[in-house]
CSV table of C-alpha atoms in Angstrom, one decimal:
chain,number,residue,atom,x,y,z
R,1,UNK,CA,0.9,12.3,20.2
R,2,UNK,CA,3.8,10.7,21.6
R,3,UNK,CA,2.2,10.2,24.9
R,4,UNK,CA,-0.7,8.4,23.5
R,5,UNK,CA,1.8,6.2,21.0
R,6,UNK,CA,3.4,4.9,24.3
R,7,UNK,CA,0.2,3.4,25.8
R,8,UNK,CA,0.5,-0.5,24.6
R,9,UNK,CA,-1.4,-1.7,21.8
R,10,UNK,CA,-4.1,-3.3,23.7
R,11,UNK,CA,-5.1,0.0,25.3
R,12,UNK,CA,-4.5,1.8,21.9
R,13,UNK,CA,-7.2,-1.3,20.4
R,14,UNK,CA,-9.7,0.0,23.2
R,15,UNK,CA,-9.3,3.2,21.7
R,16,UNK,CA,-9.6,2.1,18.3
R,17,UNK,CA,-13.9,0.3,19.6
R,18,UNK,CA,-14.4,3.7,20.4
R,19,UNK,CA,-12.9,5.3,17.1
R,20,UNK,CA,-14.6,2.5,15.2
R,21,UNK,CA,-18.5,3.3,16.7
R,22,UNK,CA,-17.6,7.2,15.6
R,23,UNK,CA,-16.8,7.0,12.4
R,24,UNK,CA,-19.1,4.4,11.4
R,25,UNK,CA,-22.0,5.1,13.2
R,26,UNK,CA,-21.7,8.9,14.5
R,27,UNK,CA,-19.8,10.5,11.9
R,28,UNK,CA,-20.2,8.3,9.3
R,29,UNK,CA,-16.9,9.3,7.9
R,30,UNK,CA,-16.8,9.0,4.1
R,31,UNK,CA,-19.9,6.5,4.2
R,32,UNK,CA,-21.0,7.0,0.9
R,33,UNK,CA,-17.5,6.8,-1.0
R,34,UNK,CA,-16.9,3.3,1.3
R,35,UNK,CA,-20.4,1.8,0.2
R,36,UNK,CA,-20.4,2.9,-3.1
R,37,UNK,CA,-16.3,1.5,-3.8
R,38,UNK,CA,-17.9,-2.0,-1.9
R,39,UNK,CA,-21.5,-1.8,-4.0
R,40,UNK,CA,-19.5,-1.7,-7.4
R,41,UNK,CA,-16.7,-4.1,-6.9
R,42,UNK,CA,-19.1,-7.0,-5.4
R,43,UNK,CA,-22.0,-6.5,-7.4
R,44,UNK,CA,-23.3,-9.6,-6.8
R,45,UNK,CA,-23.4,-8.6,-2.9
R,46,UNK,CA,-26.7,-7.0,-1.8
R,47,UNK,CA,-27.2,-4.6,0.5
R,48,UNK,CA,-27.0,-5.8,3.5
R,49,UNK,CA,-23.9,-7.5,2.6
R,50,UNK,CA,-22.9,-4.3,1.6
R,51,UNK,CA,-23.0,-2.4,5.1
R,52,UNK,CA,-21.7,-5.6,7.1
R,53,UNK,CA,-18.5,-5.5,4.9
R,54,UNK,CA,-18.7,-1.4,5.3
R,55,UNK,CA,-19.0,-2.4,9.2
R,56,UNK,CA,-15.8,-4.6,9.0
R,57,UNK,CA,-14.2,-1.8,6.7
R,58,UNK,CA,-14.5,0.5,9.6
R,59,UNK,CA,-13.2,-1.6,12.4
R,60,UNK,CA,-10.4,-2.3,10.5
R,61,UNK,CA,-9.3,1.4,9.7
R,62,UNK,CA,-10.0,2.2,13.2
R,63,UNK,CA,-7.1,-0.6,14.1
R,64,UNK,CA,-5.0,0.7,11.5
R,65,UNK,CA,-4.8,4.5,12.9
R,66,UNK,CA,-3.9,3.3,16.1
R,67,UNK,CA,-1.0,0.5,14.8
R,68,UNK,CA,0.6,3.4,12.6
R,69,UNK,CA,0.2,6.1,15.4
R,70,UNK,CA,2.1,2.9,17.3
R,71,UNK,CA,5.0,3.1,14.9
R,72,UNK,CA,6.2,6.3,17.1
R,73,UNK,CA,7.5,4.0,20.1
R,74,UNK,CA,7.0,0.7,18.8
R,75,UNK,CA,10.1,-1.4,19.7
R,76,UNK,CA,12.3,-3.4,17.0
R,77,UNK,CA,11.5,-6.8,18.7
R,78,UNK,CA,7.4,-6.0,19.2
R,79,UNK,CA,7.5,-5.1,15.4
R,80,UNK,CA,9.7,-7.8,14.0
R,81,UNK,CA,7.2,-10.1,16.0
R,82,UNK,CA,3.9,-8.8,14.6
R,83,UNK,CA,4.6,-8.7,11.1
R,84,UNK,CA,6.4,-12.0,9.6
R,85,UNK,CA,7.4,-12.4,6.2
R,86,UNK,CA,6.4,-15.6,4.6
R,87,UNK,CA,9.8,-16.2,2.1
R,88,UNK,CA,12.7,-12.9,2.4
R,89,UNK,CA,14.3,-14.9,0.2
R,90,UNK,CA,12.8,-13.6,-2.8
R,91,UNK,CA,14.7,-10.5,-2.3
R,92,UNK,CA,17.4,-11.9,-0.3
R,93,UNK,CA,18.1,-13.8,-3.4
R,94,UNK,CA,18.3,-10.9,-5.8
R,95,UNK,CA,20.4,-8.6,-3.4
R,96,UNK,CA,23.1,-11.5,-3.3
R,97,UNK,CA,23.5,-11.1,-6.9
R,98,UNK,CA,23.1,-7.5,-6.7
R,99,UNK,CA,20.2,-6.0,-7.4
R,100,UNK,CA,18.1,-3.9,-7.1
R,101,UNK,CA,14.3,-4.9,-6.5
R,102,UNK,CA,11.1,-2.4,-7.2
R,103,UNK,CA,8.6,-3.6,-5.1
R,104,UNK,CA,4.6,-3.2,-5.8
R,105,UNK,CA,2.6,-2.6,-2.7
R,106,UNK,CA,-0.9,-1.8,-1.8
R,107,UNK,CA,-3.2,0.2,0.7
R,108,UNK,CA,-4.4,-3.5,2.1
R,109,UNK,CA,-3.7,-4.6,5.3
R,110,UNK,CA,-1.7,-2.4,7.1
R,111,UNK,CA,0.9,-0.9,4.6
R,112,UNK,CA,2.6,1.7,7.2
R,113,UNK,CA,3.7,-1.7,9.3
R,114,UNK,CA,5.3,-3.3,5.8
R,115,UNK,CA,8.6,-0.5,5.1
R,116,UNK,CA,9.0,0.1,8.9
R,117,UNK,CA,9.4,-4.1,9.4
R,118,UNK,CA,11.4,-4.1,6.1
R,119,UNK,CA,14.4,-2.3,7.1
R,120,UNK,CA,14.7,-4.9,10.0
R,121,UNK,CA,14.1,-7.9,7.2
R,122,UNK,CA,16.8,-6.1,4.9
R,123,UNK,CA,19.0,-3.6,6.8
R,124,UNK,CA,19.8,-0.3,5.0
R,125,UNK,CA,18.1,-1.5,2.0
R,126,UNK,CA,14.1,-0.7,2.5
R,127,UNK,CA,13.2,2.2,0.6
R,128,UNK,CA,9.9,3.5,-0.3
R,129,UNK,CA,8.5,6.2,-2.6
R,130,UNK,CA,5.8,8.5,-1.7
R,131,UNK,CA,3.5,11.5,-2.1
R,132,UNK,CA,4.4,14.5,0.4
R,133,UNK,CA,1.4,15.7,2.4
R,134,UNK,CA,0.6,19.3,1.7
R,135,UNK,CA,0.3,19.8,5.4
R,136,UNK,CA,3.9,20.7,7.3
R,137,UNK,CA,2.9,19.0,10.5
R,138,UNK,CA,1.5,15.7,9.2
R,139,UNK,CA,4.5,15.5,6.4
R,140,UNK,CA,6.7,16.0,9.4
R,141,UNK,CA,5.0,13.6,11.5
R,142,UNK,CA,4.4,10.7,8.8
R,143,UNK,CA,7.9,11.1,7.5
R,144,UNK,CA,9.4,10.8,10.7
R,145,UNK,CA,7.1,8.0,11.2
R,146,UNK,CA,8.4,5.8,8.2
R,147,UNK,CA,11.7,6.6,9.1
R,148,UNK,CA,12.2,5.9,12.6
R,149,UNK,CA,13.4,1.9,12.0
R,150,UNK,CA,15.5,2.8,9.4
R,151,UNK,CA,13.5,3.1,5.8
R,152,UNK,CA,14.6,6.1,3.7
R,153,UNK,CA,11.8,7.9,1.8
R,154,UNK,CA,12.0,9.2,-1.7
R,155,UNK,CA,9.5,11.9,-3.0
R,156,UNK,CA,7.4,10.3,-5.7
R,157,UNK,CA,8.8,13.6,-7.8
R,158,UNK,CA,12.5,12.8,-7.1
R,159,UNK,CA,12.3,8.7,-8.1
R,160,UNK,CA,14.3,9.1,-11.3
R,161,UNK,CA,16.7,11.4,-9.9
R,162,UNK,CA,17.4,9.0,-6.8
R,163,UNK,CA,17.8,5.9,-9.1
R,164,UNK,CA,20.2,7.5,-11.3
R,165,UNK,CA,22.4,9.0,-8.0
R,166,UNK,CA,22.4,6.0,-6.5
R,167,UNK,CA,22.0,3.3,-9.0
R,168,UNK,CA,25.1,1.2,-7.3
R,169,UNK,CA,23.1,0.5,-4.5
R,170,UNK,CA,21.6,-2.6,-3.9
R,171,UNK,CA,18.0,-1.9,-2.2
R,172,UNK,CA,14.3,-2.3,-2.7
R,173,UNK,CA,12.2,0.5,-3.6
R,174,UNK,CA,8.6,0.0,-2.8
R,175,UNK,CA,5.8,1.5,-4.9
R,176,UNK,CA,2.3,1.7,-3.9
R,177,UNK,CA,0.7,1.1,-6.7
R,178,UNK,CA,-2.6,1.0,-6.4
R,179,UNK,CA,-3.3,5.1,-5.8
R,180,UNK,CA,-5.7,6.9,-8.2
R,181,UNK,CA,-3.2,7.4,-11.4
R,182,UNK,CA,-4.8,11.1,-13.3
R,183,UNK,CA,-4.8,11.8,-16.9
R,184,UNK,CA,-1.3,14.0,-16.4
R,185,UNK,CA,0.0,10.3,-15.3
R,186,UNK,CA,-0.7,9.0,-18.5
R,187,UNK,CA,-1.9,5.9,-16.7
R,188,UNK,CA,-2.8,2.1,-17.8
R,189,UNK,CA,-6.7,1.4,-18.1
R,190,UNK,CA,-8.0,-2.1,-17.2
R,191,UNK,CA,-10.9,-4.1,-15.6
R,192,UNK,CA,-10.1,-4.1,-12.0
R,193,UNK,CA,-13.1,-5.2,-9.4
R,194,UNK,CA,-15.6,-5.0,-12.0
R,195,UNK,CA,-14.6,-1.1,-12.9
R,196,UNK,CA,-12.7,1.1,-15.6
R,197,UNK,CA,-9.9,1.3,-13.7
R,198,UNK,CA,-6.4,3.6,-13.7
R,199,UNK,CA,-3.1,2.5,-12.6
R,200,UNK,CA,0.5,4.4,-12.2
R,201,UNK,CA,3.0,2.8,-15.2
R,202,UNK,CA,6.1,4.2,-12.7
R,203,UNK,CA,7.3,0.2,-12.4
R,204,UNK,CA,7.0,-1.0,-16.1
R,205,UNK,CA,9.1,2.4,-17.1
R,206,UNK,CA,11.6,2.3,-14.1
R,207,UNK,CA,11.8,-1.8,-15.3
R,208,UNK,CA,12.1,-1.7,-18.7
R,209,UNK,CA,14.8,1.3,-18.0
R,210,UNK,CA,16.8,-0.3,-15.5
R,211,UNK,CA,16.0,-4.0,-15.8
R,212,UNK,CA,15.4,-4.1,-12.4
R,213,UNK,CA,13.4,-7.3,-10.8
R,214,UNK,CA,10.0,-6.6,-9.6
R,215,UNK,CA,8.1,-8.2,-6.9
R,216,UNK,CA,4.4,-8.2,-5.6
R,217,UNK,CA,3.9,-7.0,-1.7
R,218,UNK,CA,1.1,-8.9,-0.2
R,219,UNK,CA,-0.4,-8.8,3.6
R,220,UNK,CA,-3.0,-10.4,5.2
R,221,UNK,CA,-4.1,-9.4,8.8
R,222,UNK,CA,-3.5,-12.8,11.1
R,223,UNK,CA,-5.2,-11.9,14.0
R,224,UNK,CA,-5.4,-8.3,15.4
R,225,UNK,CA,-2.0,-6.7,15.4
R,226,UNK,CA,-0.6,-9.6,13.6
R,227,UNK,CA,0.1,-9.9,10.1
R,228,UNK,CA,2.0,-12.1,7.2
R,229,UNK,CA,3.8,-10.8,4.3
R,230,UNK,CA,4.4,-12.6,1.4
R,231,UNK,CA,7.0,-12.0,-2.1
R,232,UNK,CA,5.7,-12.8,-5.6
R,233,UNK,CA,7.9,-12.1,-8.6
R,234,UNK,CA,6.6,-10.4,-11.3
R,235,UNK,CA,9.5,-9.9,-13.9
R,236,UNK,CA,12.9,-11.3,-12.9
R,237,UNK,CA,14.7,-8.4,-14.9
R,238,UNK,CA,16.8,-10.1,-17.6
R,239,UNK,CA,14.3,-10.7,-20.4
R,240,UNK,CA,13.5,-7.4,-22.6
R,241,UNK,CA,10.6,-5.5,-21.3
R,242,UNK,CA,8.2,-2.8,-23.4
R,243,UNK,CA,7.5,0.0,-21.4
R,244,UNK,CA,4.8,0.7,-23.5
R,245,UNK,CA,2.9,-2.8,-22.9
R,246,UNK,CA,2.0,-2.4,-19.3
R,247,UNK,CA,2.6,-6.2,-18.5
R,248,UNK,CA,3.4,-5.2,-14.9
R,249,UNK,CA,0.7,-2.9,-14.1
R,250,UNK,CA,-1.8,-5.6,-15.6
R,251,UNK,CA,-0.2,-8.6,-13.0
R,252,UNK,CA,-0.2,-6.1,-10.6
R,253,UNK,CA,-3.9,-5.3,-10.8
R,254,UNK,CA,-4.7,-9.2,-11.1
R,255,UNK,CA,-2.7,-10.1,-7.7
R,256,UNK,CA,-4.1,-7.7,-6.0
R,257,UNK,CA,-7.9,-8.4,-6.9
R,258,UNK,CA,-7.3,-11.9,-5.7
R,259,UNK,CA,-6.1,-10.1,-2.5
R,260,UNK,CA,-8.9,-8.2,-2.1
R,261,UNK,CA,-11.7,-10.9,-3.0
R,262,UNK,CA,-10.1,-13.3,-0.3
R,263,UNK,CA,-10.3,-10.3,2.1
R,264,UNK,CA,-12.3,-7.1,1.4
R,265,UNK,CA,-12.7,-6.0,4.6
R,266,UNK,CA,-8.6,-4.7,4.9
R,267,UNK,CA,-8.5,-2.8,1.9
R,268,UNK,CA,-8.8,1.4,1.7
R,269,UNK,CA,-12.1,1.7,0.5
R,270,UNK,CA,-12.6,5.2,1.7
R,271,UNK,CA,-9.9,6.1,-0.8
R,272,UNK,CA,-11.5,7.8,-3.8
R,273,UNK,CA,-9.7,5.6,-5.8
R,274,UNK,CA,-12.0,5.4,-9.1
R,275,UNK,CA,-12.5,9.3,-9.4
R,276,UNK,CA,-10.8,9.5,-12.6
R,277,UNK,CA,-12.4,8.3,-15.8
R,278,UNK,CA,-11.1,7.5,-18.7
R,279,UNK,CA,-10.5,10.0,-21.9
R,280,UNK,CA,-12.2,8.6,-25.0
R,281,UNK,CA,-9.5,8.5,-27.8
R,282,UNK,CA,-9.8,11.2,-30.4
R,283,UNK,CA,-11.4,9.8,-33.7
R,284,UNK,CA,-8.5,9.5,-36.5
């Protein structure tokens, strides 16, 4: 692995042509999950349009594995040069006055690149909250991934826990938002790309709780290897919040649909991310 991570990017891009013609054409990894996600969030899109955005799904995943495999060996300046954030003083701002930001992400663009760049953007202050992989050597190898410029980690089990041990630090703590929420996550439903849609409700409770700002991640892909990342705030953390009324999960979802229209090609659509339905409310 670490051998192949120290080959430059524009060998690691050849790589990725050849990845690209075997999952979409040979293996056809998770062909019928992509097409299907694609075929019910543009229904307006026919076929043909559906396989040509499928296509540019595929390319763009197959860039992806090889810019996160990168992250092994990358150096500070490469990194710092590749992904640009638009206005840092959104959080800059709040961390002068003290505070601690929640940050809403997404699996758009390339969210790996995001945390790693963001503890050079705001030293000793990017952390991020995520699932542990059930597999020893990919947690091992992911984690030490993410950690490698700096970033801390926090197990999605242990966010609580963490806020309350360290709740005189002034950080970010970024959420990606926009996983599968089950039942047992007692999740928000809305109208997201044209589907019944579930959505974690960790950021309105940890909000309302803490009155911490919150702020939107975006990314859009530049060029190849390139992105921008821009800061939009969502709840500045001194008016009263409901936990119960989901306003942040909501202006979540709505950001990030606009994000997705503008570019559908660099979003996860072989994530299974509409497998939960939603339980019908007993009759009273």
């Amino acid at each position: 692995m670490v051998a192949l991570a120290s080959l430059p990017l524009s060998v690691l891009y050849v790589i990725a042509d050849g990845v690209y013609l075997l999952v979409a054409y040979v293996v056809r990894y998770r062909w019928r999950v992509v097409t299907e996600n694609l075929r019910n969030s543009f229904p307006e899109k026919n076929e043909t349009e559906i396989a040509a955005l499928a296509r540019g799904f595929y390319r763009h995943f197959s860039q992806i594995l090889v810019e996160i495999l990168k992250l092994r060996t990358i150096s500070h300046a490469e990194l710092q040069r590749r992904v640009r954030m638009r206005n840092p003083e959104v959080m800059t701002d709040l961390f002068d006055q003290g505070r601690t930001v929640l940050a809403m992400g997404s699996h758009a663009g390339n969210w790996e690149w995001i945390l790693s760049a963001g503890a050079f953007w705001f030293p000793d202050k990017a952390d991020g909250v995520y699932k542990p992989l059930s597999n020893p050597f990919f947690e091992d190898f992911m984690y030490r991934l993410r950690t490698r410029t700096g970033a801390r980690m926090v197990p999605m089990r242990d966010t609580l826990r963490d806020l309350v041990r360290r709740r005189n630090e002034v950080r970010s703590l970024s959420l990606l938002s926009d996983q599968a929420a089950g039942p047992e996550d007692q999740p928000y439903w809305t109208t997201f790309l044209h589907q019944d849609t579930s959505f974690y409700t960790g950021a309105d409770k940890l909000a309302a709780q803490f009155h911490y700002p919150v702020v939107y991640v975006g990314i859009r892909r530049v060029r190849r290897g390139y992105y921008e990342v821009w800061l939009a705030p969502l709840y500045d953390g001194n008016s009263p919040l409901d936990k119960n009324d989901f306003v942040l999960a909501e202006k979540f979802a709505r950001q990030l649909e606009l994000d997705i229209q503008a570019a559908p090609t660099e979003y996860l659509w072989s994530h299974r991310r509409w497998k939960h339905k939603r339980t019908p409310k007993p009759a009273v």
